[in-house]
């Protein structure tokens, strides 16, 4: 079996964790990252690294001669709020880069293109768990760019590019960028709590979210690579649970043992109020009972931060 894998965004939170996991599984991992949000010291030593934008043709030419078994596209602008500030950048980093990578997949005879999409494609949802066939009406430029990328991917199927689209819900865990104030939710909360001993929350405590621990996400992706049963499919990636934000904060208070005040302020424009996934499709192939509960994941995350906030 061809063991060559390309991971975009390899210096980021998810990309670096997945790179390490696949290297441990004896894959020959290549990575590309412009280091705009990722950090070079996140990159495993055994990874073959190309520094630059994955939508830049000059950078991708360096990879054209490699026969990739799988391309895992994790890079891009992440987050609804920042997409309102820089819609053109969002379009370039998400849609344009995806099309360029699909073109690279053709040139390198790639067998499997895996794309990290987002729960943002669903837009505003009433009180129900969203399944993959839910009518997508994104309410942000970010959601629009992810859905547009999904549509490009589906058409590239006609060019014999097999794909798997992963609609990620909120991912958290050790290695998350604590300096990024516009992405992460739990990491944003923990950074405030440890640094300022108080928490300012944008939006209502009644909002509903689902969370998936980083190790469980990388386990899912690693087991999907090259498996025909996952080809040309879309999957919600989450735990399938609905948590009120105020209850998540209570869990954090209990685990950190820090008695911090909480202040709720105006929400981010067009923020999704109620969103959690139906994961019945994912459950057919993965034993989610073996994955981390939110309490278990939060404990591991908090434990990792003791090295930073001594």
Coordinates of C-alpha atoms in Angstrom, one line a residue:
X1 CA 0.0 0.0 0.0
X2 CA 1.2 3.5 -0.8
X3 CA 1.9 5.2 2.5
X4 CA 2.3 8.8 1.3
X5 CA -0.1 11.2 3.0
X6 CA -0.4 15.0 2.6
X7 CA -1.8 17.1 5.5
X8 CA -2.6 20.7 5.0
X9 CA -2.4 22.9 8.1
X10 CA 0.1 20.5 9.6
X11 CA 1.3 23.1 12.2
X12 CA -2.1 23.8 13.6
X13 CA -4.0 22.2 16.4
X14 CA -5.7 19.4 14.5
X15 CA -3.1 19.0 11.8
X16 CA -0.1 18.6 14.1
X17 CA -2.0 16.0 16.3
X18 CA -3.1 14.1 13.2
X19 CA 0.5 14.2 11.8
X20 CA 1.9 12.7 14.9
X21 CA -0.7 10.0 15.0
X22 CA -0.1 9.0 11.3
X23 CA 3.7 9.0 11.7
X24 CA 3.3 6.7 14.7
X25 CA 1.2 4.4 12.3
X26 CA 4.2 4.4 9.9
X27 CA 2.7 6.6 7.2
X28 CA 5.1 8.8 5.2
X29 CA 3.6 12.2 6.1
X30 CA 4.1 15.4 4.1
X31 CA 2.7 18.7 5.4
X32 CA 2.1 22.2 4.2
X33 CA 1.4 25.2 6.3
X34 CA 1.9 29.0 6.0
X35 CA 2.3 29.3 9.8
X36 CA -0.2 32.2 9.9
X37 CA -1.9 30.5 13.0
X38 CA 0.0 27.3 13.3
X39 CA 3.4 27.0 15.1
X40 CA 6.5 25.5 13.6
X41 CA 7.4 23.7 16.9
X42 CA 4.1 21.8 16.6
X43 CA 5.4 20.0 13.5
X44 CA 6.8 16.5 14.1
X45 CA 10.5 16.0 13.1
X46 CA 9.7 13.1 10.8
X47 CA 7.2 15.1 8.7
X48 CA 8.4 16.4 5.3
X49 CA 7.4 20.1 5.6
X50 CA 6.6 22.7 2.9
X51 CA 6.2 26.2 4.2
X52 CA 3.6 28.3 2.4
X53 CA 0.0 28.8 1.4
X54 CA -1.7 25.6 0.2
X55 CA -3.6 27.6 -2.4
X56 CA -0.3 28.9 -4.0
X57 CA 0.6 27.1 -7.2
X58 CA 4.4 27.4 -6.6
X59 CA 4.1 25.7 -3.3
X60 CA 2.0 22.9 -4.7
X61 CA 4.4 22.3 -7.6
X62 CA 6.9 21.1 -5.0
X63 CA 4.5 18.3 -4.3
X64 CA 3.3 17.3 -7.8
X65 CA 5.9 14.5 -8.2
X66 CA 4.7 12.6 -5.1
X67 CA 2.1 10.0 -5.5
X68 CA -0.2 10.7 -2.6
X69 CA -2.5 7.9 -1.4
X70 CA -4.5 10.5 0.6
X71 CA -4.7 14.3 0.9
X72 CA -6.2 15.5 4.2
X73 CA -7.2 19.1 3.9
X74 CA -7.4 20.8 7.3
X75 CA -6.0 24.2 6.5
X76 CA -8.0 27.3 6.0
X77 CA -9.5 30.3 7.7
X78 CA -11.5 28.9 10.7
X79 CA -14.3 30.7 12.4
X80 CA -17.5 32.6 11.7
X81 CA -16.5 35.9 13.4
X82 CA -13.3 36.4 11.5
X83 CA -15.0 35.6 8.2
X84 CA -17.1 38.8 8.6
X85 CA -14.0 40.9 9.0
X86 CA -12.2 39.4 6.0
X87 CA -14.6 37.8 3.6
X88 CA -12.3 37.9 0.6
X89 CA -9.5 36.2 2.6
X90 CA -12.0 33.7 3.8
X91 CA -13.0 32.9 0.2
X92 CA -9.3 32.5 -0.9
X93 CA -8.2 30.5 2.1
X94 CA -11.2 28.1 2.0
X95 CA -12.6 27.8 -1.5
X96 CA -9.7 28.6 -3.7
X97 CA -7.2 26.4 -1.7
X98 CA -9.7 23.5 -1.8
X99 CA -10.0 23.7 -5.6
X100 CA -6.2 23.9 -6.0
X101 CA -5.7 20.8 -3.8
X102 CA -8.4 18.9 -5.7
X103 CA -6.3 19.7 -8.8
X104 CA -3.2 18.4 -7.0
X105 CA -5.1 15.2 -6.1
X106 CA -5.7 14.6 -9.8
X107 CA -2.1 15.2 -10.7
X108 CA -0.7 12.9 -8.0
X109 CA -3.3 10.1 -8.6
X110 CA -4.6 10.5 -5.1
X111 CA -7.0 7.8 -4.0
X112 CA -8.7 9.6 -1.1
X113 CA -9.4 13.3 -0.4
X114 CA -10.5 14.0 3.1
X115 CA -11.9 17.5 3.8
X116 CA -12.6 19.2 7.2
X117 CA -15.8 21.0 6.8
X118 CA -17.8 22.6 9.7
X119 CA -21.1 22.6 11.6
X120 CA -21.4 26.2 10.3
X121 CA -22.7 24.9 6.9
X122 CA -26.1 24.2 8.7
X123 CA -26.7 27.8 9.8
X124 CA -29.4 28.6 12.3
X125 CA -31.1 25.4 13.5
X126 CA -34.3 24.9 15.5
X127 CA -34.3 22.6 18.5
X128 CA -33.3 19.4 16.8
X129 CA -30.2 17.3 16.2
X130 CA -29.0 17.9 12.6
X131 CA -28.3 15.0 10.4
X132 CA -26.1 15.1 7.3
X133 CA -29.1 15.5 5.0
X134 CA -30.3 18.6 6.8
X135 CA -31.0 21.5 4.5
X136 CA -27.9 23.7 4.7
X137 CA -28.4 27.5 5.0
X138 CA -25.1 28.9 6.3
X139 CA -25.4 32.3 8.1
X140 CA -21.7 33.3 7.8
X141 CA -19.1 33.7 5.1
X142 CA -17.2 30.9 6.8
X143 CA -20.2 28.6 6.5
X144 CA -20.7 29.6 2.9
X145 CA -17.1 28.9 2.0
X146 CA -17.1 25.5 3.6
X147 CA -20.4 24.5 1.8
X148 CA -19.0 25.8 -1.5
X149 CA -15.9 23.7 -1.0
X150 CA -18.1 20.7 -0.3
X151 CA -19.9 21.3 -3.6
X152 CA -16.6 21.5 -5.5
X153 CA -15.6 18.2 -4.0
X154 CA -18.8 16.5 -5.0
X155 CA -18.3 17.6 -8.6
X156 CA -14.7 16.4 -8.6
X157 CA -16.1 12.9 -8.0
X158 CA -16.8 13.0 -11.8
X159 CA -13.1 13.3 -12.2
X160 CA -12.6 10.2 -10.1
X161 CA -11.5 11.9 -6.9
X162 CA -12.9 9.9 -4.0
X163 CA -13.6 12.0 -1.0
X164 CA -14.9 12.1 2.6
X165 CA -16.3 15.3 4.0
X166 CA -16.2 15.7 7.8
X167 CA -18.5 18.3 9.3
X168 CA -16.6 19.0 12.5
X169 CA -18.4 20.2 15.6
X170 CA -16.4 22.0 18.4
X171 CA -13.0 20.3 18.8
X172 CA -11.0 20.8 21.9
X173 CA -8.0 19.5 23.8
X174 CA -4.3 19.8 24.6
X175 CA -2.3 21.7 21.9
X176 CA -5.1 24.1 21.1
X177 CA -3.9 27.7 20.4
X178 CA -4.7 29.6 23.6
X179 CA -3.7 32.9 22.0
X180 CA -6.5 32.7 19.4
X181 CA -9.4 34.7 20.8
X182 CA -11.7 34.0 17.9
X183 CA -11.5 30.2 17.7
X184 CA -11.9 27.3 20.1
X185 CA -14.5 28.2 22.8
X186 CA -13.2 26.0 25.5
X187 CA -9.6 27.1 24.9
X188 CA -10.8 30.7 24.9
X189 CA -12.5 30.2 28.2
X190 CA -9.6 28.4 29.9
X191 CA -7.1 31.0 28.8
X192 CA -9.2 33.7 30.4
X193 CA -9.8 31.7 33.6
X194 CA -6.1 31.0 34.2
X195 CA -4.8 34.3 33.1
X196 CA -7.4 36.7 34.4
X197 CA -9.3 34.6 37.0
X198 CA -12.5 35.7 35.4
X199 CA -14.5 34.8 32.3
X200 CA -16.3 36.9 29.7
X201 CA -18.6 34.9 27.5
X202 CA -19.9 36.2 24.2
X203 CA -23.5 35.1 23.8
X204 CA -26.1 33.4 26.0
X205 CA -25.3 30.7 28.5
X206 CA -28.4 28.9 27.1
X207 CA -26.7 28.3 23.7
X208 CA -26.3 24.6 22.8
X209 CA -23.1 23.0 21.5
X210 CA -21.5 19.6 21.1
X211 CA -17.8 18.9 21.7
X212 CA -15.3 16.3 20.5
X213 CA -11.9 15.6 22.0
X214 CA -8.9 16.0 19.8
X215 CA -7.6 12.4 20.2
X216 CA -11.0 11.0 19.3
X217 CA -11.1 13.1 16.1
X218 CA -7.7 11.9 15.0
X219 CA -8.7 8.3 15.7
X220 CA -11.7 8.7 13.4
X221 CA -9.7 10.2 10.6
X222 CA -6.9 7.7 10.8
X223 CA -9.3 4.8 10.5
X224 CA -11.1 6.4 7.5
X225 CA -8.0 6.7 5.3
X226 CA -8.3 4.7 2.2
X227 CA -11.4 2.8 3.3
X228 CA -13.9 2.5 0.4
X229 CA -16.8 2.3 2.7
X230 CA -16.2 6.0 3.6
X231 CA -15.7 7.2 0.0
X232 CA -17.9 10.0 -1.3
X233 CA -19.7 10.4 2.0
X234 CA -20.4 13.2 4.5
X235 CA -20.2 12.7 8.3
X236 CA -21.1 14.8 11.3
X237 CA -18.1 14.6 13.7
X238 CA -19.1 15.1 17.3
X239 CA -20.2 13.2 20.4
X240 CA -23.9 13.5 19.6
X241 CA -24.6 15.3 22.9
X242 CA -26.2 18.7 23.5
X243 CA -24.6 20.9 26.2
X244 CA -25.7 24.3 27.4
X245 CA -22.8 26.7 27.6
X246 CA -23.6 27.6 31.2
X247 CA -23.3 23.9 32.1
X248 CA -20.0 23.5 30.3
X249 CA -18.7 26.5 32.4
X250 CA -19.9 24.8 35.6
X251 CA -17.9 21.7 34.6
X252 CA -14.8 23.8 34.0
X253 CA -15.3 25.5 37.4
X254 CA -15.5 22.1 39.1
X255 CA -12.4 20.7 37.3
X256 CA -10.2 23.7 37.6
X257 CA -11.3 24.4 41.2
X258 CA -11.1 28.1 40.4
X259 CA -14.0 30.2 41.7
X260 CA -14.1 32.8 38.8
X261 CA -16.9 35.3 38.0
X262 CA -18.7 34.9 34.7
X263 CA -20.0 37.9 32.6
X264 CA -22.2 37.4 29.5
X265 CA -21.9 40.0 26.8
X266 CA -23.4 40.6 23.4
X267 CA -23.1 37.6 21.0
X268 CA -21.0 37.4 17.9
X269 CA -23.1 38.5 14.9
X270 CA -25.2 35.6 13.5
X271 CA -23.7 33.1 15.9
X272 CA -25.5 29.8 15.9
X273 CA -27.6 29.5 19.0
X274 CA -28.7 25.9 18.9
X275 CA -26.5 23.3 17.1
X276 CA -25.7 19.7 17.9
X277 CA -25.3 16.7 15.6
X278 CA -27.2 13.5 14.9
X279 CA -24.2 11.0 14.6
X280 CA -26.1 7.8 13.8
X281 CA -24.1 7.6 10.5
X282 CA -20.8 7.8 12.4
X283 CA -22.0 5.3 15.0
X284 CA -22.3 2.6 12.4
X285 CA -18.5 2.4 12.1
X286 CA -17.1 3.7 15.4
X287 CA -17.7 2.7 19.0
X288 CA -18.2 6.2 20.4
X289 CA -18.6 4.8 24.0
X290 CA -14.8 4.3 24.0
X291 CA -14.2 7.9 23.3
X292 CA -13.7 10.7 25.9
X293 CA -16.7 12.1 27.6
X294 CA -16.7 15.9 28.0
X295 CA -15.7 15.6 31.7
X296 CA -12.8 13.2 30.8
X297 CA -11.6 15.5 28.0
X298 CA -11.8 18.6 30.1
X299 CA -9.7 17.0 32.8
X300 CA -7.0 16.1 30.3
X301 CA -7.0 19.5 28.8
X302 CA -6.8 21.2 32.2
X303 CA -4.0 18.9 33.3
X304 CA -2.0 19.8 30.2
X305 CA -2.3 23.5 31.1
X306 CA -0.6 23.1 34.5
X307 CA 2.7 23.1 32.6
X308 CA 1.8 26.5 31.1
X309 CA 0.1 28.2 34.0
X310 CA 2.2 27.3 37.0

